[in-house]
C-alpha cells in the first residue's frame, strides 16, 4: 500500500472518531489524566531521589545513636574517645541537635549546633554561620526567616526548656536554592543549643563518625555495636537507601496514587477489550460489505488506537512535566506538606529518566492499541451479513 | 486541510514542545549540579543526614533516623497502629493569618 492509501485510512479513522466525539474525547480525557498522574509521580519521585542522593553524598559516613527503652536517648560524649580509638576511624564529632516547636507560628524548627564554617565560595548562605563556641547568634533557613519576618541583623527569640527567653542575633540566612535542605533549620553555637534544650553536661544528641575507607564502615559499625550494645549505628549507605525507598516505585504515596491510576486504566482497557459496541460492529460489517479487506479494518483500528493513546500520552506527559517542574507539583503538594507549616517550595531540578518514560509509554500506548485491534479483528473475520444483523 | 495532516502536525507540535522542555531541563539540571556542590558543602559542614522534605512528623523530617525496628514507632510507609491517623485531617492553619500570608506570597 502506498503512503497515500495509509493516509486515506487515517483520514477515514479520524472522521469515524469525530462521529463519536463525546465518547472518544471522554476516553482521551481519562487516558490523559492517568498518564498525567502517573507521569507526575514518576517525575516527582525521580527528581526527589536524584536531588536527595546528590545532596546527601556529604553526610557523615556513620552516625551512632544511643537507644534506651526503645527510644533514642542522649549519648555520653566520652564514648567518642573509645570509638575514635577503633582502627579505621579518623574522627568522631558529637552532634547537638533537636526539634523546637514555635508556639508563635505553630511551626517545627530543627535546631542544630554549628560545627565549622562553610567554604569561602559558598553562595547558598547570605551572611555567615555562628562559630561552634559562639553565643547569642544564629543562622536560619529561608522558611524560618519568612515565618518570623526576620532578616540579617534581626533578632530571633526562642524559649529554652527552662522557660527562659533566649535572643539570638541573625547573622546568616540560607538562600532559597538550599530550601530542600535548610528550610526549617536554625543553626546556633554549641553552648546555646545545650542551654536551649537543657542538655546534661557531657551529653550529645549523637556522634558523627568519619572513617578512612567507607567500605570499612559496616565493620566499624559492628565493632561500635558490640562495644556499646545500647547503640544504633546508622550508615550513610542506609541513609541513601532510605531515600531510595521513600521515593521509590514501591513507596507509600507513590504506590497509592499509582495503584489508583493503574486500576482505572485497566478498567478502561478491559472495557475496550471485552467487545465492540453494536454501532462499531455494524460499521465493520458495512466496510467489509463494500469491499474492505480484513487487513484494512485492522489498520483502521490500529490508527484509532494510536490516535487516542498517542494523543493522550503526549498531552499527559507534557502536562505532568509542566505540573511538576513549573508549578511545583501543586496537585500533590498538599499531601506532601501534610501538617507542616514550614516546607520547602518544590522547585525541583528536572531530572528525567528516559527509561521510565519509555516504560510508561509501553505500558499505556501498546496495551491500548492491542485492546482496540483484537475485538475488531474478531469482528472483521466474521461474515459481514452476520455482523450487520448482530 | 486533510485530517491526517492535522493529526500529524499535532503530534509533531507535541514532540517539538517536549524537545523544548528537554532543552530547558538540561539548563535547569546544569544549574542544580552547580548549586549541589554548595549544598554538599552545607551537608558536610553541618553533618546533616536528611532533606527538609516535610516537617510534620519526626519520621518525615528525618526519615533516615526513623525507629523502624522498635514497637509503636512511626516511620514512612508504616501501617498505622490505630485507624484514627488515616481519617484525621490536618488542622485548619488559616487562623495563622500572618504566617500563611507569607507563604502565599
Short mmCIF file of C-alpha atoms in Angstrom, two decimals:
data_model
loop_
_atom_site.label_atom_id
_atom_site.label_comp_id
_atom_site.label_asym_id
_atom_site.label_seq_id
_atom_site.Cartn_x
_atom_site.Cartn_y
_atom_site.Cartn_z
CA UNK A 1 0.00 0.00 0.00
CA UNK A 2 1.25 3.47 -0.82
CA UNK A 3 1.66 6.26 1.76
CA UNK A 4 -1.39 7.97 0.29
CA UNK A 5 -3.61 4.95 0.91
CA UNK A 6 -2.40 4.79 4.54
CA UNK A 7 -3.27 8.49 4.88
CA UNK A 8 -6.68 7.79 3.39
CA UNK A 9 -7.32 5.12 6.03
CA UNK A 10 -6.11 7.57 8.71
CA UNK A 11 -8.43 10.28 7.33
CA UNK A 12 -11.34 7.85 7.44
CA UNK A 13 -10.40 6.79 11.01
CA UNK A 14 -10.25 10.40 12.22
CA UNK A 15 -13.66 11.14 10.68
CA UNK A 16 -15.04 7.98 12.28
CA UNK A 17 -13.63 9.06 15.67
CA UNK A 18 -15.16 12.54 15.25
CA UNK A 19 -18.57 10.96 14.58
CA UNK A 20 -18.41 9.58 18.16
CA UNK A 21 -16.65 12.64 19.52
CA UNK A 22 -18.15 12.74 23.02
CA UNK A 23 -17.21 9.13 23.74
CA UNK A 24 -13.73 9.49 22.26
CA UNK A 25 -12.98 12.84 23.90
CA UNK A 26 -14.07 11.22 27.17
CA UNK A 27 -11.59 8.38 26.65
CA UNK A 28 -8.81 10.85 25.74
CA UNK A 29 -9.60 12.87 28.87
CA UNK A 30 -9.45 9.85 31.21
CA UNK A 31 -6.38 8.47 29.44
CA UNK A 32 -4.60 11.85 29.64
CA UNK A 33 -5.45 12.08 33.34
CA UNK A 34 -3.96 8.65 34.01
CA UNK A 35 -0.76 9.49 32.12
CA UNK A 36 -0.66 12.90 33.87
CA UNK A 37 -0.93 11.38 37.37
CA UNK A 38 1.49 8.55 36.66
CA UNK A 39 3.93 10.84 34.84
CA UNK A 40 3.80 13.44 37.64
CA UNK A 41 4.56 10.75 40.23
CA UNK A 42 7.46 9.45 38.15
CA UNK A 43 8.94 12.93 37.56
CA UNK A 44 8.45 13.97 41.20
CA UNK A 45 9.85 10.82 42.78
CA UNK A 46 12.80 10.53 40.40
CA UNK A 47 13.80 14.19 40.84
CA UNK A 48 13.47 13.98 44.63
CA UNK A 49 15.54 10.83 44.66
CA UNK A 50 18.29 12.25 42.44
CA UNK A 51 18.41 15.52 44.39
CA UNK A 52 18.46 13.71 47.75
CA UNK A 53 21.26 11.40 46.62
CA UNK A 54 23.36 14.31 45.35
CA UNK A 55 22.74 16.44 48.43
CA UNK A 56 23.33 13.66 50.96
CA UNK A 57 26.62 12.48 49.48
CA UNK A 58 28.35 14.67 52.06
CA UNK A 59 26.52 13.18 55.08
CA UNK A 60 28.60 11.58 57.83
CA UNK A 61 29.69 8.03 56.96
CA UNK A 62 28.40 6.73 60.28
CA UNK A 63 26.05 8.13 62.93
CA UNK A 64 26.00 6.47 66.35
CA UNK A 65 22.86 6.96 68.43
CA UNK A 66 22.12 5.62 71.90
CA UNK A 67 18.88 3.78 72.50
CA UNK A 68 17.11 3.38 75.82
CA UNK A 69 13.78 1.61 76.34
CA UNK A 70 13.20 1.59 72.58
CA UNK A 71 13.75 5.31 72.11
CA UNK A 72 16.70 7.44 71.14
CA UNK A 73 18.48 8.99 74.11
CA UNK A 74 21.36 11.42 74.52
CA UNK A 75 24.77 9.79 74.23
CA UNK A 76 27.72 10.40 76.60
CA UNK A 77 30.40 12.42 74.78
CA UNK A 78 33.21 10.35 76.32
CA UNK A 79 32.21 7.43 74.10
CA UNK A 80 33.68 9.44 71.23
CA UNK A 81 37.19 8.75 72.60
CA UNK A 82 36.67 4.98 72.62
CA UNK A 83 35.14 4.99 69.15
CA UNK A 84 37.93 7.14 67.70
CA UNK A 85 40.44 4.58 69.01
CA UNK A 86 38.92 1.89 66.76
CA UNK A 87 41.09 1.05 63.73
CA UNK A 88 39.89 2.80 60.57
CA UNK A 89 38.17 5.68 62.38
CA UNK A 90 39.62 9.06 61.50
CA UNK A 91 37.42 11.25 63.70
CA UNK A 92 34.36 11.35 65.93
CA UNK A 93 32.40 14.52 66.47
CA UNK A 94 29.38 14.91 68.77
CA UNK A 95 26.27 16.36 67.10
CA UNK A 96 23.94 18.57 69.12
CA UNK A 97 20.54 18.91 67.54
CA UNK A 98 16.83 18.67 68.27
CA UNK A 99 13.36 19.87 67.35
CA UNK A 100 11.76 23.05 68.59
CA UNK A 101 8.05 23.81 68.42
CA UNK A 102 7.39 27.51 67.95
CA UNK A 103 4.06 28.42 69.55
CA UNK A 104 4.01 31.78 67.79
CA UNK A 105 3.76 30.43 64.25
CA UNK A 106 2.88 26.84 65.22
CA UNK A 107 5.86 25.54 63.28
CA UNK A 108 8.56 23.00 64.00
CA UNK A 109 12.18 24.02 63.63
CA UNK A 110 15.26 21.86 63.56
CA UNK A 111 17.89 23.34 65.87
CA UNK A 112 21.46 22.35 65.15
CA UNK A 113 24.82 23.26 66.69
CA UNK A 114 27.33 24.71 64.28
CA UNK A 115 30.46 22.65 63.79
CA UNK A 116 32.54 24.81 61.48
CA UNK A 117 32.22 27.31 58.69
CA UNK A 118 31.23 26.82 55.08
CA UNK A 119 33.68 27.06 52.18
CA UNK A 120 34.56 30.64 51.21
CA UNK A 121 32.78 30.49 47.84
CA UNK A 122 29.50 29.02 49.11
CA UNK A 123 26.68 31.04 47.50
CA UNK A 124 23.85 29.45 49.46
CA UNK A 125 24.38 31.35 52.70
CA UNK A 126 23.83 35.07 52.95
CA UNK A 127 26.00 36.19 55.89
CA UNK A 128 27.81 33.55 57.93
CA UNK A 129 27.33 30.58 60.25
CA UNK A 130 27.79 31.00 64.01
CA UNK A 131 31.13 29.73 65.31
CA UNK A 132 30.99 26.40 67.21
CA UNK A 133 31.54 28.10 70.57
CA UNK A 134 29.90 31.44 69.74
CA UNK A 135 26.95 32.60 71.85
CA UNK A 136 23.90 34.71 71.03
CA UNK A 137 23.96 34.40 67.23
CA UNK A 138 22.04 32.28 64.73
CA UNK A 139 21.84 31.39 61.04
CA UNK A 140 18.34 30.47 59.88
CA UNK A 141 16.70 28.76 56.92
CA UNK A 142 14.63 30.75 54.43
CA UNK A 143 11.40 29.15 55.71
CA UNK A 144 12.10 30.25 59.29
CA UNK A 145 13.05 33.74 58.11
CA UNK A 146 9.76 34.09 56.19
CA UNK A 147 7.61 32.74 59.01
CA UNK A 148 9.23 35.03 61.61
CA UNK A 149 9.68 38.08 59.31
CA UNK A 150 13.39 38.26 60.02
CA UNK A 151 16.41 39.38 58.07
CA UNK A 152 20.12 39.62 58.77
CA UNK A 153 20.61 41.86 61.81
CA UNK A 154 17.17 41.00 63.25
CA UNK A 155 16.71 39.13 66.49
CA UNK A 156 15.01 35.76 66.88
CA UNK A 157 13.69 34.82 70.28
CA UNK A 158 13.33 31.20 71.44
CA UNK A 159 12.16 29.83 74.77
CA UNK A 160 14.53 27.39 76.44
CA UNK A 161 13.45 24.18 78.18
CA UNK A 162 13.99 26.02 81.46
CA UNK A 163 11.42 28.63 80.36
CA UNK A 164 13.91 31.47 79.74
CA UNK A 165 13.61 33.63 76.64
CA UNK A 166 16.82 33.45 74.61
CA UNK A 167 17.51 36.11 71.98
CA UNK A 168 19.78 35.48 69.01
CA UNK A 169 21.14 37.96 66.50
CA UNK A 170 20.61 36.60 63.00
CA UNK A 171 24.00 36.60 61.25
CA UNK A 172 23.13 34.32 58.32
CA UNK A 173 20.17 33.30 56.19
CA UNK A 174 20.28 30.34 53.83
CA UNK A 175 19.33 31.15 50.24
CA UNK A 176 16.15 29.73 48.75
CA UNK A 177 18.13 27.38 46.46
CA UNK A 178 19.02 25.40 49.58
CA UNK A 179 15.45 25.18 50.92
CA UNK A 180 15.19 21.44 50.39
CA UNK A 181 17.99 21.10 52.94
CA UNK A 182 17.66 24.10 55.21
CA UNK A 183 14.06 25.45 55.16
CA UNK A 184 13.39 24.77 58.87
CA UNK A 185 16.97 24.96 60.18
CA UNK A 186 18.23 27.23 62.94
CA UNK A 187 21.98 26.92 63.42
CA UNK A 188 23.31 28.09 66.81
CA UNK A 189 26.60 27.84 68.66
CA UNK A 190 27.04 24.68 70.75
CA UNK A 191 26.68 26.36 74.19
CA UNK A 192 23.36 27.90 73.10
CA UNK A 193 21.96 24.55 71.88
CA UNK A 194 22.94 22.93 75.19
CA UNK A 195 21.28 25.74 77.14
CA UNK A 196 18.18 25.85 74.91
CA UNK A 197 17.48 22.12 75.29
CA UNK A 198 18.87 21.97 78.85
CA UNK A 199 21.11 19.09 77.86
CA UNK A 200 23.05 17.49 80.74
CA UNK A 201 26.78 18.19 80.66
CA UNK A 202 28.94 15.85 78.59
CA UNK A 203 25.97 14.53 76.65
CA UNK A 204 25.28 14.96 72.91
CA UNK A 205 22.39 14.00 70.62
CA UNK A 206 24.52 11.54 68.68
CA UNK A 207 28.02 11.03 67.33
CA UNK A 208 29.16 11.54 63.74
CA UNK A 209 31.98 9.16 62.85
CA UNK A 210 34.37 9.75 59.96
CA UNK A 211 36.09 6.67 58.58
CA UNK A 212 39.21 6.48 56.42
CA UNK A 213 37.76 3.98 53.96
CA UNK A 214 33.98 3.93 53.51
CA UNK A 215 33.94 0.24 52.61
CA UNK A 216 35.10 -0.43 56.18
CA UNK A 217 32.14 1.49 57.68
CA UNK A 218 29.93 -1.63 58.21
CA UNK A 219 32.78 -3.37 60.07
CA UNK A 220 33.31 -0.30 62.25
CA UNK A 221 29.54 -0.12 62.86
CA UNK A 222 29.64 -3.77 64.01
CA UNK A 223 32.52 -3.02 66.37
CA UNK A 224 30.70 0.00 67.82
CA UNK A 225 27.59 -2.11 68.34
CA UNK A 226 29.49 -4.89 70.13
CA UNK A 227 31.41 -2.39 72.29
CA UNK A 228 28.24 -0.40 73.09
CA UNK A 229 25.25 -2.76 72.76
CA UNK A 230 22.78 0.05 73.56
CA UNK A 231 23.74 2.00 70.42
CA UNK A 232 22.35 2.09 66.93
CA UNK A 233 24.84 2.85 64.16
CA UNK A 234 23.33 4.39 61.00
CA UNK A 235 25.48 4.10 57.90
CA UNK A 236 25.48 6.70 55.12
CA UNK A 237 24.57 3.87 52.75
CA UNK A 238 21.46 3.23 54.86
CA UNK A 239 20.55 6.92 54.74
CA UNK A 240 20.85 6.89 50.95
CA UNK A 241 18.91 3.62 50.79
CA UNK A 242 16.14 5.17 52.91
CA UNK A 243 15.70 7.95 50.36
CA UNK A 244 15.81 5.44 47.56
CA UNK A 245 12.93 3.61 49.24
CA UNK A 246 10.99 6.74 50.29
CA UNK A 247 10.86 8.00 46.71
CA UNK A 248 10.97 4.62 45.01
CA UNK A 249 8.34 2.85 42.97
CA UNK A 250 7.12 0.76 45.88
CA UNK A 251 6.76 3.55 48.42
CA UNK A 252 3.68 4.83 50.24
CA UNK A 253 2.21 7.80 48.41
CA UNK A 254 3.67 6.76 45.09
CA UNK A 255 2.21 3.28 45.35
CA UNK A 256 -1.19 4.55 46.49
CA UNK A 257 -1.55 7.08 43.69
CA UNK A 258 -0.06 4.85 41.04
CA UNK A 259 -2.22 1.87 42.06
CA UNK A 260 -5.36 4.02 41.67
CA UNK A 261 -4.27 5.22 38.23
CA UNK A 262 -3.32 1.71 37.16
CA UNK A 263 -6.66 0.23 38.24
CA UNK A 264 -8.53 2.99 36.37
CA UNK A 265 -6.51 2.28 33.24
CA UNK A 266 -7.05 -1.48 33.50
CA UNK A 267 -10.83 -0.90 33.74
CA UNK A 268 -10.69 1.34 30.66
CA UNK A 269 -8.61 -1.15 28.65
CA UNK A 270 -10.77 -4.08 29.83
CA UNK A 271 -13.92 -2.27 28.74
CA UNK A 272 -12.42 -1.75 25.29
CA UNK A 273 -11.03 -5.27 25.02
CA UNK A 274 -14.19 -7.12 26.03
CA UNK A 275 -16.11 -6.07 22.96
CA UNK A 276 -17.21 -3.52 20.42
CA UNK A 277 -20.42 -1.55 20.58
CA UNK A 278 -23.26 -2.57 18.22
CA UNK A 279 -22.59 0.58 16.18
CA UNK A 280 -18.89 -0.26 15.76
CA UNK A 281 -19.70 -3.85 14.73
CA UNK A 282 -22.20 -2.54 12.18
CA UNK A 283 -19.56 -0.15 10.79
CA UNK A 284 -17.09 -3.01 10.35
CA UNK A 285 -19.77 -5.13 8.66
CA UNK A 286 -20.63 -2.36 6.20
CA UNK A 287 -16.97 -1.71 5.39
CA UNK A 288 -16.46 -5.42 4.71
CA UNK A 289 -19.59 -5.48 2.55
CA UNK A 290 -18.35 -2.59 0.41
CA UNK A 291 -15.05 -4.32 -0.23
CA UNK A 292 -12.66 -3.51 2.64
CA UNK A 293 -10.18 -6.24 3.42
CA UNK A 294 -9.66 -7.58 6.96
CA UNK A 295 -6.17 -6.01 6.89
CA UNK A 296 -7.72 -2.58 6.07
CA UNK A 297 -10.05 -2.85 9.04
CA UNK A 298 -7.20 -3.89 11.33
CA UNK A 299 -5.18 -0.93 10.03
CA UNK A 300 -8.11 1.41 10.69
CA UNK A 301 -8.41 0.09 14.24
CA UNK A 302 -4.64 0.38 14.70
CA UNK A 303 -4.85 4.06 13.71
CA UNK A 304 -7.84 4.51 16.03
CA UNK A 305 -5.90 3.09 19.00
CA UNK A 306 -2.79 5.05 18.07
CA UNK A 307 -4.62 8.38 17.65
CA UNK A 308 -6.29 8.09 21.06
CA UNK A 309 -3.40 6.62 23.03
CA UNK A 310 -0.57 8.66 21.47
CA UNK A 311 -2.51 11.94 21.79
CA UNK A 312 -3.34 11.15 25.42
CA UNK A 313 0.22 10.06 26.17
CA UNK A 314 1.77 13.20 24.65
CA UNK A 315 -0.72 15.55 26.33
CA UNK A 316 -0.44 13.71 29.67
CA UNK A 317 3.35 13.73 29.74
CA UNK A 318 3.55 17.44 28.77
CA UNK A 319 1.00 18.36 31.45
CA UNK A 320 2.87 16.23 34.01
CA UNK A 321 6.16 17.98 33.20
CA UNK A 322 4.62 21.45 33.44
CA UNK A 323 2.80 20.50 36.65
CA UNK A 324 5.90 19.17 38.44
CA UNK A 325 8.64 21.48 37.18
CA UNK A 326 6.80 24.76 36.55
CA UNK A 327 4.03 24.62 39.17
CA UNK A 328 5.92 22.78 41.95
CA UNK A 329 3.64 19.69 41.83
CA UNK A 330 0.77 21.80 43.16
CA UNK A 331 -1.73 18.93 42.90
CA UNK A 332 0.31 16.67 45.19
CA UNK A 333 1.86 19.41 47.33
CA UNK A 334 -0.93 19.48 49.99
CA UNK A 335 -0.45 15.73 50.58
CA UNK A 336 3.33 16.10 50.71
CA UNK A 337 3.20 19.08 53.05
CA UNK A 338 0.73 17.40 55.40
CA UNK A 339 0.75 19.16 58.76
CA UNK A 340 3.94 21.11 58.04
CA UNK A 341 3.81 24.87 58.49
CA UNK A 342 7.34 25.39 57.17
CA UNK A 343 8.04 23.49 53.99
CA UNK A 344 10.29 23.99 51.01
CA UNK A 345 8.96 25.16 47.65
CA UNK A 346 9.27 22.12 45.43
CA UNK A 347 11.41 23.81 42.77
CA UNK A 348 12.88 20.56 41.57
CA UNK A 349 15.61 20.09 39.01
CA UNK A 350 14.03 18.26 36.04
CA UNK A 351 15.98 15.03 36.16
CA UNK A 352 14.27 12.82 33.60
CA UNK A 353 14.75 9.09 33.36
CA UNK A 354 14.14 8.14 29.67
CA UNK A 355 13.69 4.51 30.72
CA UNK A 356 10.72 5.43 32.92
CA UNK A 357 9.12 7.46 30.12
CA UNK A 358 9.62 4.56 27.70
CA UNK A 359 8.12 2.16 30.26
CA UNK A 360 5.13 4.44 30.78
CA UNK A 361 4.62 4.65 27.02
CA UNK A 362 4.95 0.88 26.62
CA UNK A 363 2.51 0.27 29.47
CA UNK A 364 -0.16 2.65 28.17
CA UNK A 365 0.03 3.05 24.38
CA UNK A 366 0.78 -0.56 23.33
CA UNK A 367 -1.86 -2.33 25.52
CA UNK A 368 -4.46 0.20 24.39
CA UNK A 369 -3.73 -0.37 20.70
CA UNK A 370 -3.80 -4.14 21.29
CA UNK A 371 -7.11 -3.91 23.15
CA UNK A 372 -8.59 -1.95 20.22
CA UNK A 373 -7.32 -4.26 17.48
CA UNK A 374 -8.16 -7.68 18.96
CA UNK A 375 -12.00 -7.35 19.19
CA UNK A 376 -12.04 -5.61 15.77
CA UNK A 377 -10.08 -8.46 14.21
CA UNK A 378 -12.66 -10.89 15.66
CA UNK A 379 -15.49 -8.86 14.11
CA UNK A 380 -13.62 -8.41 10.80
CA UNK A 381 -13.15 -12.14 10.19
CA UNK A 382 -16.85 -12.81 10.75
CA UNK A 383 -19.29 -12.85 7.81
CA UNK A 384 -20.42 -9.22 7.10
CA UNK A 385 -24.07 -10.24 6.92
CA UNK A 386 -23.86 -11.84 10.38
CA UNK A 387 -22.06 -8.80 11.82
CA UNK A 388 -24.54 -6.26 10.42
CA UNK A 389 -27.54 -8.29 11.58
CA UNK A 390 -25.90 -8.68 15.04
CA UNK B 1 -6.72 20.51 5.13
CA UNK B 2 -6.66 16.72 5.41
CA UNK B 3 -7.49 15.38 8.86
CA UNK B 4 -4.41 13.12 8.78
CA UNK B 5 -2.22 16.17 8.19
CA UNK B 6 -3.81 17.97 11.17
CA UNK B 7 -3.11 14.94 13.36
CA UNK B 8 0.47 14.74 12.03
CA UNK B 9 1.01 18.43 12.84
CA UNK B 10 -0.45 17.91 16.33
CA UNK B 11 1.94 15.02 17.04
CA UNK B 12 4.87 17.00 15.59
CA UNK B 13 3.93 20.03 17.72
CA UNK B 14 3.81 17.90 20.87
CA UNK B 15 7.15 16.25 20.09
CA UNK B 16 8.78 19.66 19.40
CA UNK B 17 7.32 21.02 22.65
CA UNK B 18 8.71 18.01 24.53
CA UNK B 19 12.09 18.59 22.88
CA UNK B 20 12.00 22.24 24.02
CA UNK B 21 11.14 21.09 27.57
CA UNK B 22 14.05 18.65 27.35
CA UNK B 23 16.39 21.51 26.42
CA UNK B 24 15.18 23.70 29.32
CA UNK B 25 15.52 20.74 31.69
CA UNK B 26 19.14 20.37 30.61
CA UNK B 27 19.79 24.01 31.57
CA UNK B 28 18.00 23.66 34.91
CA UNK B 29 19.78 20.41 35.78
CA UNK B 30 23.14 22.07 34.99
CA UNK B 31 22.21 24.91 37.36
CA UNK B 32 21.26 22.41 40.06
CA UNK B 33 24.50 20.47 39.60
CA UNK B 34 26.42 23.73 40.09
CA UNK B 35 24.38 24.51 43.22
CA UNK B 36 24.65 20.93 44.50
CA UNK B 37 28.36 21.44 45.23
CA UNK B 38 27.40 24.19 47.69
CA UNK B 39 24.58 22.04 49.07
CA UNK B 40 27.06 19.21 49.60
CA UNK B 41 29.29 21.69 51.45
CA UNK B 42 26.40 22.59 53.78
CA UNK B 43 25.62 18.89 54.34
CA UNK B 44 29.23 18.05 55.13
CA UNK B 45 29.87 21.10 57.36
CA UNK B 46 26.68 20.79 59.40
CA UNK B 47 26.76 16.96 59.24
CA UNK B 48 23.18 16.80 58.02
CA UNK B 49 21.56 13.43 57.42
CA UNK B 50 18.20 14.35 55.87
CA UNK B 51 16.49 16.71 53.48
CA UNK B 52 13.83 19.07 54.81
CA UNK B 53 11.11 17.43 52.76
CA UNK B 54 8.22 17.71 55.20
CA UNK B 55 8.45 18.58 58.87
CA UNK B 56 5.02 17.45 60.06
CA UNK B 57 6.45 14.43 61.89
CA UNK B 58 9.87 13.34 63.11
CA UNK B 59 9.87 10.43 60.73
CA UNK B 60 9.19 12.64 57.72
CA UNK B 61 11.66 15.35 58.77
CA UNK B 62 14.39 12.78 59.43
CA UNK B 63 13.38 9.57 57.62
CA UNK B 64 16.87 8.13 57.99
CA UNK B 65 16.59 8.38 61.80
CA UNK B 66 13.15 6.73 62.00
CA UNK B 67 12.95 3.93 64.55
CA UNK B 68 11.78 1.24 62.17
CA UNK B 69 12.79 -1.60 64.44
CA UNK B 70 11.00 -0.78 67.67
CA UNK B 71 7.36 -1.29 68.66
CA UNK B 72 4.83 1.52 68.38
CA UNK B 73 7.12 3.73 66.34
CA UNK B 74 6.15 5.70 63.29
CA UNK B 75 8.11 5.62 60.10
CA UNK B 76 7.46 6.44 56.44
CA UNK B 77 5.06 3.99 54.87
CA UNK B 78 4.24 2.34 58.20
CA UNK B 79 0.86 0.74 58.74
CA UNK B 80 -0.84 2.80 61.42
CA UNK B 81 -1.49 1.08 64.73
CA UNK B 82 -4.78 2.94 65.04
CA UNK B 83 -7.07 3.86 62.15
CA UNK B 84 -7.68 7.36 63.52
CA UNK B 85 -4.49 8.63 61.87
CA UNK B 86 -5.84 7.88 58.39
CA UNK B 87 -9.06 9.84 58.83
CA UNK B 88 -7.80 12.76 60.90
CA UNK B 89 -7.18 15.74 58.59
CA UNK B 90 -4.58 18.40 59.31
CA UNK B 91 -5.85 21.28 61.49
CA UNK B 92 -7.06 24.50 59.89
CA UNK B 93 -4.00 26.73 59.65
CA UNK B 94 -5.92 29.70 58.20
CA UNK B 95 -6.11 31.31 61.66
CA UNK B 96 -2.35 31.84 61.35
CA UNK B 97 -3.02 34.86 59.16
CA UNK B 98 0.44 36.37 59.08
CA UNK B 99 2.42 33.16 58.68
CA UNK B 100 0.18 31.83 55.94
CA UNK B 101 0.17 35.17 54.10
CA UNK B 102 3.97 34.96 53.91
CA UNK B 103 3.66 31.51 52.39
CA UNK B 104 1.12 32.73 49.86
CA UNK B 105 3.44 35.41 48.50
#
